[in-house]
Amino acid sequence: MESEWINKGETKRLEGFSEMKTKTYMVEAGGFQNRGGWTLDTQFTVNMGSPYLIAHGTGNPVSDAKATFSVTEAGEYRLFAFTKNWVAGWAPSYTPGVFTVTVNGREAGFRFGNNGVDWGWQYGGIVTLGASENTIGLRDLSGFDGRCATLLLTCDDTFVPPDDINAMTELRRRLNDNTEDDDGGSFDLIVAGAGIAGICTALSAARRGLRVALVQDREVVGGNNSSEVRVWLGGRTCFEPFPRVGSIVEELEQRVMEHYGPANRAENYEDDKKLALLESEKNITLFLGHILTACQVDNARIKSVTVYNIANNRYKRLTAPLYSDCTGDATLGFEAGAHYEQTTNFHMGMSNWWCLEDTGKPQSFPLCPWAIDLRDCDFPGRKRTMPDKSREERARYLGCWFWEAGMETDAILSAEQARDTNLRAMYGAVDCLKNHDGDFGTYRLGGSCIIGGKRESRRLLGDVILTKADVSNRVDYEDACVPATWNFDVHYPDITYFGAFAKGGSFLTKAWYEKYKLPYFIPYRCLYSRNIGNLFMAGRNISVTHDALGATRVMRTGGMMGEVNGAAAFLCAKYGCTPSEVYRKHLSEFVNEIR
C-alpha cells in the first residue's frame, strides 16, 4: 500500500500542543539501538535537519534496523516517516529506495520512500502501541539506498509534523525536555572535525597541556582517510627548518596503502589506531557522534558551541576561549560569521569510492532503469572505451578518484545531490557493463562508500590569502611554517565523456597538474580567521584561493597545519592572546615552538 505524502503547506505550528509529550514520540535515526544493515549518514544534516539511516545494500535488501521505546499511554497512533524518493529529481516514475515500517514485529502496511524529490513526511496509517516498551523497525525492500531520518507517532489526530528544520529542532527539544542546552563542559580549545587536520590539532594542543574537546559528527575518526571514505594520505612531511612538523601525522600513517580496486579495503585505514591515539591523551575529551549545530558569538569572538548528540537526541553547550575549524566545509566558521570565499561553479567535487571484484563465479546484477543510462556512452573501464586493456586493467578505472560529481552545484547545499549522482553513475555503469555489454560476468560490486570524499567548499579568510602566484613565485612570508609538497592539482569535468554527462550531470573529471619547486611553506596567517578573533582553521578550508587550494588540500599537509595550530593555541593560552597576536607579538617564540 502506498503511503500518503504530506505536503509542506499542510504543516501545522507547534503552539497549543500542551499534551504533546505524552501523546507524541519521535524515533530518530541515531536512536536505533540495532541498525541492522542500515548505515547512519550524517553528511547532510545542515540541509535537512538530522542524520538518517540509509539502506546501502547495492541491490541486496539489508537487514532490519530496530529501536525500542516506551510510551506512557497505550492506544492507536498515527505513524509518519521523514523520508524522500532519492531518484525523484531524475526519474520520478521510479522508486528504488522503498521500505516499510514494522511495529512490534508487524508491518504497518504502507510503503515509504516513494514520495517526492525533497525530504518530507509520509503518513503511514494507524498502529497500536502498548503502555510499555515497543519495538519499531525499518525493513528495506530493495537494497537501493532507501532512507529514513525520523519516525513520528502521535495520538493527536490533527497534528501534522513540521518540515522546517528549525521547527523540527524545536519539536525534538520539547519532546526531550531539552529546550535549554545541557552543560557539556569548559575547555581550553574546542576542535570541530576529527579528520586528519582535527586529530593533529587536538593531539598537538593536548600534548602541550591544553584541555581539548574534539567534536566529530561521525562515530569514526579520520575523515577522508578512514574506512568510510578510503582516500590515501597525500603530501610529504618533516622538512627543514621545521623537521618536527609532521611528526604527529607520521603517527597516523597506514601500514598498507592501496588506492584502487578491492585491495583498497576498509581495514587498511586503521580507524582503531587513530581512535586509540586520541583516547590515550588524558587532556582530550572526545565527542563522537556529535553534530555542531550552532555557535554563540559576542564581540567577534566565539563564546560557545552547541552540539547535538545523535544517540540520545539531546543538545549540549561547550565553552572555550579558543576554537579550531577542521570540518572541511568550514561549518564552525560559517556559523560564527567568519569571512569566507566559495567557488560556486567548476569547483572540485565529491568522490564515492567503489570497485568490482572477481569472485570466479557468475554474478548477476539487477537492472537499474532509474540510474544514469550509459549504454550508448563511453566511460572509463568499458571495453569499447579501452579496447587495448584487459578486463583486470579496466576494472582499476572503475570507481576511483575521477568518478567525481558536484562540480557545477553548491558544494554544501547540493551535497546530497552530488553523492546521489555518484551512486546513480555507479549503478548505471555496473548495469551497463553486466546487463548490456555482457562483461565482467564473474565480478560483483564488491565495495561502495556512501560517505563522500570532498575536495573543496568554503575557504575561511585569514590575514593572508595565499594565491597560486605566491606559491609559483615562492613569495617568502616571515611566518612560513607548513610545507606544501603537492603539485597544483585541480579537477574539472572531463569533456571526453560529455555524452555520458548529458544523461545525468557531470560525474567524471580530469586533473590539471602544474609543478612548482617543492616544498613551499604556507604562512601561519592563512590558519586563523581575519575577523573572528579566536578561530583557527586547518585542512582544506584555510585561507587560500581556489587555484592555490590545489597545492594545499591534501591530508598530510592539513595535518601539519593542525600541528602548528596546536602550538599556536598553547601560546594563546600562555599569554592570554589571540591567534593573530601570536603572529604580531610572539612570532619568534612560535617559530621556536615548532622547530
Coordinates of C-alpha atoms in Angstrom, one line a residue:
M1 CA 0.0 0.0 0.0
E2 CA 1.3 3.5 -0.9
S3 CA 1.6 5.9 1.9
E4 CA 0.3 9.5 1.9
W5 CA 2.7 12.3 1.1
I6 CA 2.2 15.2 3.5
N7 CA 2.6 18.5 1.6
K8 CA 4.7 21.2 3.2
G9 CA 1.7 23.6 3.0
E10 CA -0.2 21.4 5.4
T11 CA 2.3 21.7 8.2
K12 CA 0.7 22.8 11.5
R13 CA 2.6 25.0 14.0
L14 CA 3.5 23.6 17.4
E15 CA 1.7 26.1 19.6
G16 CA -1.1 24.7 21.6
F17 CA 0.0 21.1 21.9
S18 CA 0.2 21.1 25.7
E19 CA -0.1 17.4 25.9
M20 CA 2.3 16.6 23.1
K21 CA 4.9 15.0 25.3
T22 CA 2.5 12.2 26.4
K23 CA 0.9 11.8 23.0
T24 CA 3.8 12.2 20.5
Y25 CA 7.1 10.2 20.1
M26 CA 10.0 10.7 17.8
V27 CA 12.3 7.8 17.0
E28 CA 15.4 9.3 15.3
A29 CA 17.9 7.6 13.1
G30 CA 20.7 7.9 15.7
G31 CA 18.5 6.3 18.3
F32 CA 18.1 2.9 16.6
Q33 CA 20.0 0.6 19.0
N34 CA 20.3 -2.0 16.3
R35 CA 20.9 -0.6 12.9
G36 CA 21.0 -4.0 11.2
G37 CA 22.3 -3.5 7.6
W38 CA 21.4 0.2 7.6
T39 CA 24.1 2.9 7.8
L40 CA 23.9 6.1 9.7
D41 CA 24.5 9.1 7.3
T42 CA 25.3 12.5 8.9
Q43 CA 26.7 14.2 5.9
F44 CA 23.7 16.4 5.0
T45 CA 22.3 17.4 8.4
V46 CA 22.9 21.1 7.7
N47 CA 20.5 20.8 4.8
M48 CA 17.7 18.6 6.1
G49 CA 17.9 18.8 9.8
S50 CA 19.0 15.4 11.1
P51 CA 21.1 12.3 10.3
Y52 CA 19.3 9.5 8.6
L53 CA 19.6 5.7 8.1
I54 CA 20.3 4.6 4.5
A55 CA 19.9 1.0 3.2
H56 CA 23.0 0.8 1.1
G57 CA 22.8 -2.8 0.0
T58 CA 24.0 -2.3 -3.6
G59 CA 21.0 -4.2 -4.9
N60 CA 20.5 -6.6 -2.0
P61 CA 18.0 -5.7 0.7
V62 CA 19.7 -5.1 4.0
S63 CA 18.6 -6.5 7.4
D64 CA 16.1 -4.6 9.5
A65 CA 17.1 -1.7 11.7
K66 CA 15.3 -1.8 15.1
A67 CA 14.7 0.5 18.0
T68 CA 12.8 0.1 21.3
F69 CA 11.0 2.9 23.1
S70 CA 8.4 3.2 25.8
V71 CA 5.1 5.0 25.8
T72 CA 3.1 6.1 28.7
E73 CA -0.3 5.8 27.1
A74 CA -1.5 2.8 25.2
G75 CA -3.6 3.3 22.1
E76 CA -3.8 3.9 18.4
Y77 CA -1.1 6.2 17.0
R78 CA -0.7 7.8 13.6
L79 CA 2.6 6.9 12.0
F80 CA 4.8 9.3 10.0
A81 CA 8.2 8.8 8.4
F82 CA 10.6 11.6 7.3
T83 CA 12.0 10.4 4.0
K84 CA 12.3 11.0 0.3
N85 CA 12.4 9.3 -3.1
W86 CA 16.1 9.9 -3.8
V87 CA 15.8 9.5 -7.6
A88 CA 12.7 11.7 -8.0
G89 CA 14.7 14.6 -9.3
W90 CA 15.9 12.5 -12.3
A91 CA 13.5 9.6 -12.7
P92 CA 10.2 10.4 -10.9
S93 CA 8.4 7.4 -12.1
Y94 CA 10.8 5.0 -10.3
T95 CA 11.1 4.4 -6.6
P96 CA 14.2 2.2 -5.9
G97 CA 14.6 3.2 -2.3
V98 CA 11.3 1.8 -0.8
F99 CA 10.9 0.4 2.7
T100 CA 8.3 -0.5 5.2
V101 CA 8.0 0.1 8.9
T102 CA 7.4 -2.7 11.4
V103 CA 5.7 -2.1 14.8
N104 CA 6.1 -4.9 17.4
G105 CA 7.0 -7.3 14.7
R106 CA 4.1 -6.5 12.3
E107 CA 4.5 -4.5 9.1
A108 CA 2.5 -1.2 9.2
G109 CA 1.2 -1.9 5.6
F110 CA 2.5 1.2 3.9
R111 CA 5.5 1.7 1.6
F112 CA 7.7 4.6 2.3
G113 CA 10.5 6.3 0.3
N114 CA 8.2 6.9 -2.8
N115 CA 7.2 10.5 -2.1
G116 CA 9.0 13.4 -3.7
V117 CA 12.3 15.0 -4.6
D118 CA 12.5 16.8 -1.2
W119 CA 12.7 15.4 2.3
G120 CA 9.2 15.3 3.8
W121 CA 6.8 13.4 5.9
Q122 CA 4.9 10.4 4.7
Y123 CA 1.8 9.3 6.5
G124 CA 1.8 5.5 7.2
G125 CA -1.6 4.8 8.8
I126 CA -2.6 3.8 12.3
V127 CA -0.5 1.5 14.5
T128 CA -1.2 0.1 18.0
L129 CA 1.3 0.7 20.8
G130 CA 1.2 -0.7 24.3
A131 CA 1.8 1.2 27.5
S132 CA 5.3 -0.3 27.9
E133 CA 8.3 -1.0 25.7
N134 CA 7.6 -1.2 22.0
T135 CA 9.8 -2.2 19.1
I136 CA 9.8 -0.3 15.8
G137 CA 11.8 -1.3 12.7
L138 CA 12.8 -0.3 9.2
R139 CA 12.5 -3.0 6.6
D140 CA 14.4 -2.5 3.3
L141 CA 12.7 -3.8 0.2
S142 CA 15.3 -3.2 -2.4
G143 CA 18.9 -2.6 -1.3
F144 CA 19.0 0.5 -3.3
D145 CA 19.5 3.3 -0.8
G146 CA 16.2 3.8 0.9
R147 CA 16.5 6.4 3.6
C148 CA 14.7 7.4 6.7
A149 CA 15.6 10.2 9.2
T150 CA 12.8 10.0 11.8
L151 CA 9.7 8.1 12.6
L152 CA 7.0 10.0 14.5
L153 CA 4.0 8.5 16.3
T154 CA 1.2 10.6 17.7
C155 CA -2.3 10.2 19.2
D156 CA -3.3 13.7 18.2
D157 CA -5.4 13.2 15.1
T158 CA -4.9 16.8 14.0
F159 CA -1.1 17.1 14.3
V160 CA 1.0 17.2 11.1
P161 CA 4.7 17.2 11.8
P162 CA 6.8 20.2 10.5
D163 CA 9.2 20.0 7.6
D164 CA 11.1 23.2 8.6
I165 CA 14.4 22.5 10.2
N166 CA 14.0 25.0 13.0
A167 CA 10.5 23.7 13.8
M168 CA 11.7 20.1 13.8
T169 CA 14.5 21.1 16.2
E170 CA 12.0 22.8 18.4
L171 CA 9.8 19.7 18.4
R172 CA 12.8 17.4 19.2
R173 CA 13.9 19.6 22.1
R174 CA 10.4 19.8 23.6
L175 CA 9.9 16.0 23.4
N176 CA 13.2 15.5 25.2
D177 CA 12.8 18.2 27.8
N178 CA 15.9 19.9 26.3
T179 CA 14.7 23.4 25.5
E180 CA 17.9 24.7 27.2
D181 CA 21.3 23.2 26.2
D182 CA 22.9 20.7 28.6
D183 CA 26.2 21.7 30.1
G184 CA 28.9 19.9 28.0
G185 CA 31.9 21.4 29.9
S186 CA 34.5 24.0 29.5
F187 CA 37.9 23.5 27.8
D188 CA 40.9 25.5 26.6
L189 CA 40.4 24.6 23.0
I190 CA 37.4 23.2 21.0
V191 CA 38.3 21.5 17.7
A192 CA 35.4 20.8 15.3
G193 CA 36.1 18.0 12.9
A194 CA 38.1 14.8 13.5
G195 CA 39.7 14.3 10.1
I196 CA 43.5 14.3 9.9
A197 CA 43.7 18.0 10.5
G198 CA 41.4 17.9 13.5
I199 CA 43.2 14.9 15.0
C200 CA 46.6 16.6 14.7
T201 CA 45.3 19.9 16.1
A202 CA 43.9 18.1 19.1
L203 CA 46.9 16.0 19.8
S204 CA 49.4 18.9 19.3
A205 CA 47.5 21.1 21.8
A206 CA 46.7 18.3 24.3
R207 CA 50.4 17.3 24.5
R208 CA 51.2 20.8 25.4
G209 CA 48.9 20.7 28.3
L210 CA 45.7 22.2 26.9
R211 CA 42.3 20.7 27.7
V212 CA 40.8 19.9 24.3
A213 CA 37.3 19.0 23.2
L214 CA 37.3 17.2 19.8
V215 CA 33.8 17.2 18.2
Q216 CA 33.1 14.7 15.4
D217 CA 29.8 14.2 13.6
R218 CA 30.7 10.6 12.7
E219 CA 31.4 7.7 15.1
V220 CA 34.6 7.1 13.2
V221 CA 37.6 9.4 13.1
G222 CA 39.9 10.1 10.2
G223 CA 37.6 11.9 7.8
N224 CA 38.7 11.1 4.2
N225 CA 41.4 8.9 5.5
S226 CA 39.0 6.5 7.2
S227 CA 37.4 3.2 6.3
E228 CA 34.2 5.2 5.5
V229 CA 35.8 7.2 2.6
R230 CA 39.1 5.4 1.8
V231 CA 41.3 8.2 0.5
W232 CA 45.1 7.7 0.9
L233 CA 47.2 10.3 2.6
G234 CA 48.8 12.8 0.1
G235 CA 51.8 15.1 0.6
R236 CA 55.1 14.8 2.5
T237 CA 56.2 15.8 6.0
C238 CA 59.1 16.9 8.2
F239 CA 61.2 19.4 6.2
E240 CA 63.9 21.7 7.4
P241 CA 63.8 24.2 9.1
F242 CA 60.9 22.5 10.9
P243 CA 61.8 18.8 10.9
R244 CA 59.3 18.0 13.7
V245 CA 56.3 19.5 11.8
G246 CA 54.7 16.3 10.5
S247 CA 55.7 14.0 13.4
I248 CA 52.1 13.6 14.6
V249 CA 51.0 12.9 11.0
E250 CA 53.5 10.2 10.8
E251 CA 51.9 8.5 13.9
L252 CA 48.7 8.2 11.8
E253 CA 50.4 6.5 8.8
Q254 CA 48.9 3.3 7.4
R255 CA 50.9 0.2 7.2
V256 CA 49.1 -0.9 4.0
M257 CA 48.2 1.7 1.3
E258 CA 46.2 0.7 -1.7
H259 CA 44.5 3.2 -4.0
Y260 CA 42.2 1.2 -6.3
G261 CA 40.1 -1.8 -6.6
P262 CA 39.2 -4.5 -3.9
A263 CA 42.7 -4.1 -2.4
N264 CA 41.6 -0.8 -1.0
R265 CA 40.0 -2.5 2.0
A266 CA 38.4 -0.8 5.0
E267 CA 40.8 -2.3 7.4
N268 CA 43.7 -0.6 5.6
Y269 CA 42.7 2.7 7.2
E270 CA 43.3 1.5 10.8
D271 CA 40.4 3.6 12.3
D272 CA 41.1 2.0 15.7
K273 CA 44.7 3.1 15.7
K274 CA 43.7 6.8 15.2
L275 CA 41.0 6.5 17.9
A276 CA 43.4 4.9 20.3
L277 CA 45.9 7.7 20.0
L278 CA 43.1 10.2 20.9
E279 CA 41.8 8.1 23.7
S280 CA 45.2 7.8 25.2
E281 CA 45.6 11.6 25.7
K282 CA 44.2 12.5 29.1
N283 CA 43.7 16.1 28.0
I284 CA 41.3 15.2 25.1
T285 CA 37.6 14.7 25.6
L286 CA 36.0 13.1 22.6
F287 CA 32.5 14.0 21.4
L288 CA 32.0 11.4 18.7
G289 CA 28.6 11.3 17.1
H290 CA 28.0 14.9 18.0
I291 CA 26.9 17.4 15.3
L292 CA 27.8 21.0 15.6
T293 CA 24.6 22.9 15.1
A294 CA 25.2 26.5 16.3
C295 CA 27.7 28.8 18.0
Q296 CA 27.3 31.8 20.1
V297 CA 29.4 34.9 19.2
D298 CA 30.0 38.1 21.1
N299 CA 32.2 41.0 20.1
A300 CA 33.6 39.0 17.1
R301 CA 34.6 36.0 19.3
I302 CA 33.1 32.6 19.7
K303 CA 31.8 32.1 23.2
S304 CA 30.4 28.6 23.0
V305 CA 29.1 26.0 20.5
T306 CA 26.0 23.8 20.6
V307 CA 26.4 20.2 19.6
Y308 CA 23.7 17.6 19.0
N309 CA 24.2 14.0 20.4
I310 CA 22.8 11.7 17.7
A311 CA 22.5 8.8 20.1
N312 CA 20.2 10.4 22.7
N313 CA 18.8 13.4 20.7
R314 CA 20.0 16.0 23.3
Y315 CA 21.8 19.3 22.8
K316 CA 24.7 20.5 24.9
R317 CA 26.8 23.6 25.1
L318 CA 30.6 23.5 25.1
T319 CA 32.7 26.6 26.0
A320 CA 36.3 27.6 25.5
P321 CA 38.4 30.7 24.8
L322 CA 39.8 29.2 21.6
Y323 CA 38.3 27.2 18.7
S324 CA 39.6 25.5 15.6
D325 CA 37.6 24.7 12.5
C326 CA 38.8 21.5 10.9
T327 CA 35.4 20.5 9.4
G328 CA 36.4 20.8 5.7
D329 CA 33.2 22.7 5.0
A330 CA 34.1 25.5 7.4
T331 CA 30.9 24.7 9.3
L332 CA 32.0 26.4 12.5
G333 CA 33.4 29.5 10.8
F334 CA 30.3 29.9 8.7
E335 CA 28.1 29.7 11.8
A336 CA 30.3 32.2 13.6
G337 CA 30.1 34.7 10.7
A338 CA 33.7 34.3 9.6
H339 CA 34.7 35.8 6.3
Y340 CA 34.9 33.2 3.6
E341 CA 35.1 32.5 -0.1
Q342 CA 33.4 29.8 -2.1
T343 CA 33.9 28.9 -5.7
T344 CA 30.4 28.0 -6.8
N345 CA 30.9 26.8 -10.4
F346 CA 33.5 24.3 -11.6
H347 CA 35.0 23.8 -8.2
M348 CA 36.3 20.4 -7.3
G349 CA 33.7 17.8 -6.4
M350 CA 33.0 14.8 -4.3
S351 CA 34.0 11.2 -4.9
N352 CA 32.5 8.0 -3.6
W353 CA 34.8 5.1 -3.9
W354 CA 33.6 1.8 -5.3
C355 CA 35.0 -1.3 -7.1
L356 CA 34.2 -4.5 -8.9
E357 CA 35.8 -7.7 -7.6
D358 CA 36.2 -11.0 -9.3
T359 CA 34.5 -13.9 -7.5
G360 CA 35.4 -16.6 -10.0
K361 CA 31.7 -17.5 -10.3
P362 CA 28.8 -16.0 -12.4
Q363 CA 27.3 -12.9 -10.7
S364 CA 24.1 -11.2 -11.7
F365 CA 23.1 -7.6 -11.1
P366 CA 19.6 -6.1 -11.1
L367 CA 18.5 -3.8 -13.9
C368 CA 18.6 -0.1 -12.8
P369 CA 16.4 1.9 -15.2
W370 CA 16.5 4.8 -12.8
A371 CA 20.3 5.1 -12.9
I372 CA 22.3 7.1 -15.4
D373 CA 21.8 5.3 -18.7
L374 CA 25.3 4.7 -20.0
R375 CA 24.5 2.1 -22.7
D376 CA 25.3 4.5 -25.5
C377 CA 28.2 6.3 -23.8
D378 CA 31.9 5.9 -23.3
F379 CA 33.2 5.8 -19.7
P380 CA 36.5 4.6 -18.1
G381 CA 36.6 0.8 -17.7
R382 CA 34.3 0.0 -20.6
K383 CA 35.8 -2.3 -23.2
R384 CA 34.6 -0.1 -26.1
T385 CA 36.3 2.9 -24.4
M386 CA 39.5 0.9 -23.6
P387 CA 39.8 -1.8 -26.2
D388 CA 43.5 -2.4 -25.7
K389 CA 43.3 -3.1 -22.0
S390 CA 42.5 -6.3 -20.2
R391 CA 39.4 -6.8 -18.1
E392 CA 41.6 -6.7 -14.9
E393 CA 43.2 -3.4 -16.1
R394 CA 39.9 -1.9 -16.9
A395 CA 38.5 -2.8 -13.5
R396 CA 41.0 -0.4 -12.0
Y397 CA 39.4 2.5 -13.8
L398 CA 36.0 1.9 -12.1
G399 CA 35.0 3.8 -9.0
C400 CA 38.4 5.6 -8.4
W401 CA 39.1 9.2 -7.7
F402 CA 38.0 10.7 -11.1
W403 CA 34.4 9.4 -10.6
E404 CA 33.5 12.7 -9.1
A405 CA 30.3 14.7 -9.1
G406 CA 29.0 18.1 -7.9
M407 CA 31.4 20.5 -9.7
E408 CA 28.6 22.7 -11.1
T409 CA 26.4 22.9 -8.0
D410 CA 26.8 24.3 -4.5
A411 CA 29.2 22.0 -2.7
I412 CA 27.2 22.3 0.6
L413 CA 23.6 22.9 -0.2
S414 CA 23.6 20.3 -3.1
A415 CA 26.0 17.8 -1.5
E416 CA 23.4 15.1 -1.2
Q417 CA 22.6 15.5 -4.9
A418 CA 26.3 15.1 -5.7
R419 CA 26.6 12.0 -3.7
D420 CA 23.5 10.5 -5.3
T421 CA 24.8 11.4 -8.7
N422 CA 27.8 9.3 -7.9
L423 CA 25.5 6.4 -6.8
R424 CA 23.5 6.7 -10.0
A425 CA 26.7 6.7 -12.1
M426 CA 28.0 3.6 -10.3
Y427 CA 24.7 1.7 -10.7
G428 CA 24.4 2.8 -14.3
A429 CA 28.0 1.7 -15.1
V430 CA 27.6 -1.8 -13.4
D431 CA 24.2 -2.2 -15.1
C432 CA 25.6 -1.3 -18.5
L433 CA 28.7 -3.5 -18.1
K434 CA 27.0 -6.6 -16.9
N435 CA 23.5 -6.5 -18.4
H436 CA 24.1 -4.7 -21.7
D437 CA 27.8 -5.5 -22.6
G438 CA 27.8 -9.0 -21.0
D439 CA 31.2 -8.1 -19.5
F440 CA 32.6 -8.7 -16.0
G441 CA 30.4 -11.8 -15.7
T442 CA 32.1 -13.2 -12.6
Y443 CA 32.5 -9.8 -11.0
R444 CA 30.3 -8.3 -8.3
L445 CA 30.0 -4.8 -6.8
G446 CA 32.5 -5.5 -4.1
G447 CA 32.7 -2.3 -2.2
S448 CA 30.9 1.1 -2.2
C449 CA 31.3 4.0 0.2
I450 CA 28.2 6.2 0.8
I451 CA 30.3 8.8 2.7
G452 CA 31.7 11.2 0.1
G453 CA 35.2 12.5 -0.1
K454 CA 35.0 16.2 -0.7
R455 CA 37.8 18.3 -2.1
E456 CA 36.5 21.9 -2.0
S457 CA 33.8 24.0 -0.5
R458 CA 34.2 27.1 1.8
R459 CA 37.6 28.7 2.4
L460 CA 37.8 30.9 5.5
L461 CA 39.8 34.1 5.1
G462 CA 42.8 34.9 7.2
D463 CA 45.2 37.8 7.3
V464 CA 46.9 36.3 4.3
I465 CA 45.0 34.8 1.4
L466 CA 47.6 32.5 -0.3
T467 CA 47.5 32.6 -4.1
K468 CA 48.8 30.3 -6.8
A469 CA 51.2 33.2 -7.8
D470 CA 52.6 33.3 -4.3
V471 CA 53.4 29.6 -4.5
S472 CA 54.8 29.7 -8.0
N473 CA 56.9 32.8 -7.4
R474 CA 58.0 31.5 -4.0
V475 CA 56.9 34.6 -2.0
D476 CA 58.7 34.3 1.3
Y477 CA 56.5 35.1 4.2
E478 CA 58.2 35.6 7.5
D479 CA 55.6 33.3 9.3
A480 CA 56.0 30.4 6.7
C481 CA 55.6 27.2 8.7
V482 CA 53.7 24.4 6.9
P483 CA 55.4 22.7 3.9
A484 CA 53.2 22.2 0.8
T485 CA 54.5 19.4 -1.3
W486 CA 51.6 18.5 -3.6
N487 CA 51.8 20.0 -7.1
F488 CA 48.9 22.1 -8.2
D489 CA 46.1 19.6 -8.8
V490 CA 42.6 20.8 -9.6
H491 CA 39.8 18.8 -11.2
Y492 CA 37.3 19.8 -13.8
P493 CA 34.7 17.8 -15.7
D494 CA 36.3 15.7 -18.4
I495 CA 34.6 16.7 -21.7
T496 CA 35.7 13.4 -23.2
Y497 CA 32.6 12.0 -21.5
F498 CA 30.2 14.8 -22.4
G499 CA 27.8 12.2 -23.9
A500 CA 27.5 10.5 -20.5
F501 CA 27.0 13.8 -18.7
A502 CA 24.0 14.6 -20.9
K503 CA 22.3 11.7 -19.3
G504 CA 22.7 12.8 -15.7
G505 CA 25.2 15.6 -14.9
S506 CA 29.0 15.6 -14.8
F507 CA 30.5 12.7 -12.8
L508 CA 33.9 12.1 -14.4
T509 CA 36.8 14.6 -14.0
K510 CA 40.2 15.3 -15.3
A511 CA 43.1 16.5 -13.1
W512 CA 45.0 19.6 -14.3
Y513 CA 48.5 19.4 -12.9
E514 CA 51.2 22.1 -12.7
K515 CA 54.5 21.8 -10.9
Y516 CA 56.3 24.2 -8.7
K517 CA 59.6 24.0 -6.7
L518 CA 58.9 21.8 -3.6
P519 CA 58.4 22.5 -0.7
Y520 CA 56.6 25.8 -0.4
F521 CA 56.0 26.9 3.2
I522 CA 52.4 28.1 3.9
P523 CA 52.3 31.2 6.2
Y524 CA 50.7 30.9 9.6
R525 CA 48.5 33.9 8.8
C526 CA 46.4 31.5 6.5
L527 CA 45.5 29.4 9.5
Y528 CA 43.3 31.8 11.6
S529 CA 40.3 33.9 10.8
R530 CA 40.8 37.6 10.0
N531 CA 37.5 38.7 11.6
I532 CA 36.7 36.1 14.3
G533 CA 39.3 36.7 16.9
N534 CA 39.7 33.3 18.5
L535 CA 39.2 31.0 15.5
F536 CA 41.9 28.8 13.9
M537 CA 41.4 26.6 10.8
A538 CA 43.2 23.7 9.4
G539 CA 42.6 21.4 6.4
R540 CA 41.1 22.3 3.0
N541 CA 39.2 25.3 4.5
I542 CA 42.2 27.5 5.1
S543 CA 42.8 31.0 3.6
V544 CA 43.8 30.2 0.0
T545 CA 42.4 30.8 -3.4
H546 CA 40.7 28.1 -5.5
D547 CA 43.9 27.6 -7.6
A548 CA 46.2 27.6 -4.6
L549 CA 44.0 25.0 -2.9
G550 CA 45.2 22.6 -5.5
A551 CA 48.6 22.6 -3.7
T552 CA 47.5 22.7 -0.1
R553 CA 44.4 20.5 0.2
V554 CA 45.9 17.1 0.8
M555 CA 45.7 15.4 4.2
R556 CA 49.4 15.2 5.3
T557 CA 49.6 19.0 4.6
G558 CA 46.3 19.6 6.5
G559 CA 47.6 17.5 9.4
M560 CA 50.7 19.7 9.7
M561 CA 48.5 22.8 9.8
G562 CA 46.8 21.2 12.8
E563 CA 50.2 20.6 14.4
V564 CA 51.3 24.2 14.2
N565 CA 47.9 25.4 15.3
G566 CA 48.2 23.3 18.4
A567 CA 51.5 25.1 19.1
A568 CA 49.9 28.5 18.5
A569 CA 47.0 27.6 20.8
F570 CA 49.5 26.8 23.5
L571 CA 51.0 30.3 23.1
C572 CA 47.5 31.9 23.1
A573 CA 46.8 30.1 26.4
K574 CA 50.2 31.1 27.8
Y575 CA 49.9 34.8 27.1
G576 CA 46.1 35.2 27.0
C577 CA 46.3 36.4 23.5
T578 CA 44.5 35.8 20.2
P579 CA 45.8 33.7 17.2
S580 CA 46.6 36.9 15.3
E581 CA 48.6 38.2 18.3
V582 CA 50.8 35.1 18.2
Y583 CA 52.0 36.5 14.8
R584 CA 52.1 40.1 15.8
K585 CA 53.7 39.7 19.3
H586 CA 55.1 36.2 19.7
L587 CA 56.3 35.2 16.2
S588 CA 59.9 34.3 17.3
E589 CA 58.6 32.1 20.1
F590 CA 56.1 30.4 17.8
V591 CA 58.9 29.6 15.4
N592 CA 61.0 28.1 18.2
E593 CA 58.0 26.2 19.5
I594 CA 57.5 24.3 16.2
R595 CA 61.2 23.7 15.4

